[in-house]
């Protein structure tokens, strides 16, 4: 039995698309339950105590050819199906019609931040206290948590404030994607060591075959010293690490090579990290230069640049 209740799922990642509740110690970046320390970048969030409206049973996603990622859904689509099922009837046309009450879902307010890279999109986390940018062909999903399940072969990893590249690129595998990114907290007190742990946690968990043995070859570059700029303008030590992963197995929609990059920021007893990963040799893949550019956009957001928005409500009939 894995960390998230099942050993295997059917998708390239466990995923909470609606981000209606905390998961594995993480909370979506726009959640009122996420309370990071004011001066520190992206600490680990606390679970939300207030229930969200109209939650449904969480469902597994589809399977991919690489190591199974595990998914949970609490989406409006599921709610809609449940509402339809509850209101369906086998009665004949002579029976009186049933009045269906519309279901209105109002998303929670969330904080957004402007991008710092021309033509790119910003992904904010930690109530807008931190952010990073992704290219225009990426899809930001700041309220999505995703990652890989812990099991006997891989340590697993969970990322919030996500973005994805090339979703659905492989028609043979539902839920396929070329790459992705997200924030995480690493319980290591040294930035270079934290970068190494985060990178290996993702590479080992994501790019080895189901059932093992571990066969992916991970070749990391030397650690680059960096600085992370807090929202108040202060700079703190950080480390950037990039590695090439050569997969040791073949399966549908499975690349031969991938790149994984991380920037880890020293927070004292732990580190905050941005992770970026991408298959290689696929159309639109993020190469080393682009991954490094994304990593270098990781930053603290000045309070004056944070803006709270409330997505419009959705009505299901």
mmCIF file of C-alpha atoms in Angstrom, residues 54 56 75-89 98 100-104 316-317:
data_model
loop_
_atom_site.group_PDB
_atom_site.id
_atom_site.type_symbol
_atom_site.label_atom_id
_atom_site.label_comp_id
_atom_site.label_asym_id
_atom_site.label_seq_id
_atom_site.Cartn_x
_atom_site.Cartn_y
_atom_site.Cartn_z
ATOM 1 C CA UNK A 54 -19.465 19.963 -3.348
ATOM 2 C CA UNK A 56 -16.930 14.103 -4.512
ATOM 3 C CA UNK A 75 -13.571 18.118 -10.297
ATOM 4 C CA UNK A 76 -16.691 19.812 -11.476
ATOM 5 C CA UNK A 77 -16.996 17.185 -14.181
ATOM 6 C CA UNK A 78 -17.317 14.464 -11.561
ATOM 7 C CA UNK A 79 -19.800 16.595 -9.642
ATOM 8 C CA UNK A 80 -21.788 17.050 -12.835
ATOM 9 C CA UNK A 81 -21.876 13.310 -13.449
ATOM 10 C CA UNK A 82 -22.974 12.725 -9.858
ATOM 11 C CA UNK A 83 -25.715 15.338 -10.188
ATOM 12 C CA UNK A 84 -26.907 13.780 -13.426
ATOM 13 C CA UNK A 85 -26.932 10.322 -11.876
ATOM 14 C CA UNK A 86 -28.877 11.528 -8.831
ATOM 15 C CA UNK A 87 -31.487 13.172 -11.035
ATOM 16 C CA UNK A 88 -31.820 10.428 -13.641
ATOM 17 C CA UNK A 89 -34.939 8.334 -13.781
ATOM 18 C CA UNK A 98 -38.486 16.434 -11.942
ATOM 19 C CA UNK A 100 -33.393 19.903 -11.051
ATOM 20 C CA UNK A 101 -31.713 22.392 -8.781
ATOM 21 C CA UNK A 102 -28.608 23.923 -10.367
ATOM 22 C CA UNK A 103 -25.328 23.354 -8.534
ATOM 23 C CA UNK A 104 -23.195 26.465 -8.179
ATOM 24 C CA UNK A 316 -24.029 22.932 -13.297
ATOM 25 C CA UNK A 317 -27.556 22.014 -14.349
#
